[in-house]
Amino acid sequence: MRVLIVEDDPTTGHLMKYVVGRHAEYDHAVDGEEAFDKFCDAFEANEPFDLVFLDLMLPVADGQEVLQAIRAYEEQNGIIQTEGVPVVITSALEDNSEVYQAMAAGAIDYLMKPVKTEKLIELLQRVERSVVSKPPGETLASPSTNEFTMSGEKPKTKTPGAPTEGYEEF
């Protein structure tokens, strides 16, 4: 299973990489543009992610923009999954309206920060079960070149190419 962790906070990112790394292969992005590029590059290399953990409050492009761009990219490339790649929102926002908007845009779940290790593991296991039980004919289409950027414009070129307070002990 391949996971993309999109988190700009070093402490939360470290925790998530540690826990996810014990259960799956992962890649990490610290801003919205980097996340979208890694997502597209993985599809173009025919090594798509099986799960994305996406922070809402990111530099360059926020989590809402990234989620919308991911869903548009999947639609444009004819991704043959019923709901696209599962995206789990991570958020420290006390106003849940942003989380609800992300859920409406296609996120499958959310984790409130500080992230609880057992909830993270539970989500990984749930997605892993669905990846393993996917019918043989349900595969991803071959993606075309990245036809848009986070801003919605066509790119000029695209080359595929220890715990802290508030966190549980691992």
Coordinates of C-alpha atoms in Angstrom, one line a residue:
M1 CA 0.0 0.0 0.0
R2 CA 1.3 3.5 -0.9
V3 CA 0.3 6.6 1.1
L4 CA 0.9 10.3 0.5
I5 CA 1.2 12.3 3.7
V6 CA 0.6 16.0 3.2
E7 CA 1.6 17.8 6.3
D8 CA 3.6 21.0 6.9
D9 CA 3.9 20.8 10.7
P10 CA 7.2 19.0 11.4
T11 CA 6.0 17.3 14.7
T12 CA 2.7 16.0 13.2
G13 CA 4.5 15.0 10.0
H14 CA 7.1 13.0 12.0
L15 CA 4.4 11.2 14.0
M16 CA 2.5 10.4 10.8
K17 CA 5.6 9.2 8.9
Y18 CA 6.6 7.0 11.8
V19 CA 3.2 5.3 12.2
V20 CA 2.4 5.0 8.5
G21 CA 6.0 3.8 7.7
R22 CA 5.4 0.8 10.0
H23 CA 2.3 -0.2 7.9
A24 CA 2.9 1.1 4.4
E25 CA 5.2 2.8 1.9
Y26 CA 4.8 6.5 2.0
D27 CA 5.8 9.8 0.4
H28 CA 5.6 13.2 2.1
A29 CA 4.7 16.7 0.9
V30 CA 4.8 20.0 2.9
D31 CA 2.7 22.2 0.7
G32 CA -0.3 21.9 -1.6
E33 CA 1.6 22.4 -4.8
E34 CA 4.2 19.7 -3.9
A35 CA 1.4 17.4 -2.9
F36 CA -0.5 17.7 -6.2
D37 CA 2.7 17.3 -8.2
K38 CA 3.6 14.1 -6.3
F39 CA 0.1 12.8 -6.7
C40 CA 0.2 13.3 -10.5
D41 CA 3.7 12.0 -10.8
A42 CA 2.7 8.8 -9.0
F43 CA -0.2 8.2 -11.4
E44 CA 2.0 9.0 -14.4
A45 CA 4.6 6.5 -13.2
N46 CA 1.8 3.9 -12.8
E47 CA 2.5 3.8 -9.1
P48 CA -0.6 5.6 -7.7
F49 CA -1.2 6.2 -4.0
D50 CA -3.8 4.1 -2.3
L51 CA -4.4 6.7 0.4
V52 CA -3.8 10.4 1.0
F53 CA -3.6 12.1 4.4
L54 CA -4.3 15.8 3.6
D55 CA -3.9 18.7 6.0
L56 CA -6.3 21.6 5.4
M57 CA -4.0 24.4 6.4
L58 CA -1.1 24.3 4.0
P59 CA 1.2 26.8 2.4
V60 CA 1.0 27.6 -1.4
A61 CA -2.4 25.8 -1.9
D62 CA -4.7 24.8 0.9
G63 CA -6.1 21.3 1.4
Q64 CA -9.4 22.2 -0.1
E65 CA -7.7 23.3 -3.4
V66 CA -5.6 20.1 -3.4
L67 CA -8.6 17.9 -2.9
Q68 CA -10.5 19.6 -5.7
A69 CA -7.5 19.3 -8.0
I70 CA -7.0 15.6 -7.2
R71 CA -10.7 14.9 -8.0
A72 CA -10.5 16.9 -11.2
Y73 CA -7.3 15.1 -12.2
E74 CA -8.9 11.7 -11.6
E75 CA -12.0 12.6 -13.6
Q76 CA -9.9 14.0 -16.5
N77 CA -7.8 10.8 -16.6
G78 CA -10.8 8.4 -16.3
I79 CA -9.6 6.8 -13.1
I80 CA -11.7 3.7 -12.7
Q81 CA -12.3 3.7 -9.0
T82 CA -15.7 4.3 -7.6
E83 CA -14.7 7.3 -5.5
G84 CA -11.1 8.0 -6.5
V85 CA -8.2 7.6 -4.2
P86 CA -9.3 7.8 -0.6
V87 CA -8.4 11.1 1.0
V88 CA -8.4 11.6 4.8
I89 CA -8.4 15.2 6.1
T90 CA -6.2 16.1 9.0
S91 CA -7.2 19.3 10.8
A92 CA -6.6 21.4 13.9
L93 CA -9.4 23.8 13.0
E94 CA -12.0 24.2 15.7
D95 CA -14.5 25.3 13.1
N96 CA -15.6 22.1 11.5
S97 CA -17.2 23.8 8.4
E98 CA -13.9 23.4 6.5
V99 CA -13.8 19.7 7.4
Y100 CA -17.5 19.3 6.3
Q101 CA -16.7 21.0 3.0
A102 CA -13.8 18.6 2.4
M103 CA -16.0 15.6 3.2
A104 CA -18.6 16.9 0.7
A105 CA -15.8 17.3 -1.9
G106 CA -14.9 13.6 -1.6
A107 CA -12.8 13.0 1.5
I108 CA -13.6 9.7 3.2
D109 CA -12.8 10.7 6.8
Y110 CA -11.0 13.1 9.0
L111 CA -8.5 13.1 11.9
M112 CA -8.5 16.0 14.3
K113 CA -5.1 17.1 15.5
P114 CA -3.3 16.2 17.6
V115 CA -3.5 13.0 15.6
K116 CA -4.2 9.9 17.7
T117 CA -2.0 6.9 16.8
E118 CA -4.7 4.3 17.2
K119 CA -7.1 6.2 14.9
L120 CA -4.4 6.6 12.3
I121 CA -3.7 2.8 12.4
E122 CA -7.4 2.1 12.2
L123 CA -7.8 4.2 9.0
L124 CA -4.7 2.6 7.4
Q125 CA -6.0 -0.9 8.1
R126 CA -9.5 0.0 6.8
V127 CA -8.1 1.3 3.5
E128 CA -5.6 -1.6 3.2
R129 CA -8.5 -4.1 3.5
S130 CA -10.3 -2.3 0.7
V131 CA -7.2 -2.2 -1.5
V132 CA -6.6 -5.9 -1.0
S133 CA -10.2 -6.8 -1.6
K134 CA -10.5 -4.7 -4.8
P135 CA -11.9 -6.8 -7.7
P136 CA -9.2 -7.7 -10.3
G137 CA -10.9 -5.7 -13.1
E138 CA -11.0 -2.5 -11.0
T139 CA -7.8 -0.8 -11.9
L140 CA -6.6 2.6 -12.7
A141 CA -6.6 4.0 -16.2
S142 CA -3.3 5.1 -17.7
P143 CA -3.1 8.8 -17.0
S144 CA -2.5 11.4 -19.6
T145 CA 0.1 14.1 -19.1
N146 CA -0.9 16.6 -16.4
E147 CA -3.2 18.9 -18.3
F148 CA -3.6 21.5 -15.5
T149 CA -2.0 23.0 -12.4
M150 CA -3.3 24.0 -9.0
S151 CA -4.4 27.3 -10.5
G152 CA -6.3 25.4 -13.3
E153 CA -4.0 26.7 -16.0
K154 CA -2.1 24.4 -18.4
P155 CA 1.5 24.0 -17.3
K156 CA 4.3 25.2 -19.6
T157 CA 6.2 21.9 -19.0
K158 CA 5.6 19.0 -16.7
T159 CA 8.3 16.4 -16.1
P160 CA 6.9 13.2 -14.7
G161 CA 9.2 12.1 -13.2
A162 CA 10.5 11.9 20.2
P163 CA 6.9 12.6 20.9
T164 CA 5.9 16.0 22.1
E165 CA 3.2 17.2 24.5
G166 CA -0.3 16.3 23.2
Y167 CA 0.9 13.3 21.3
E168 CA 0.7 9.7 22.4
E169 CA 3.7 7.5 22.8
F170 CA 4.0 5.2 19.8

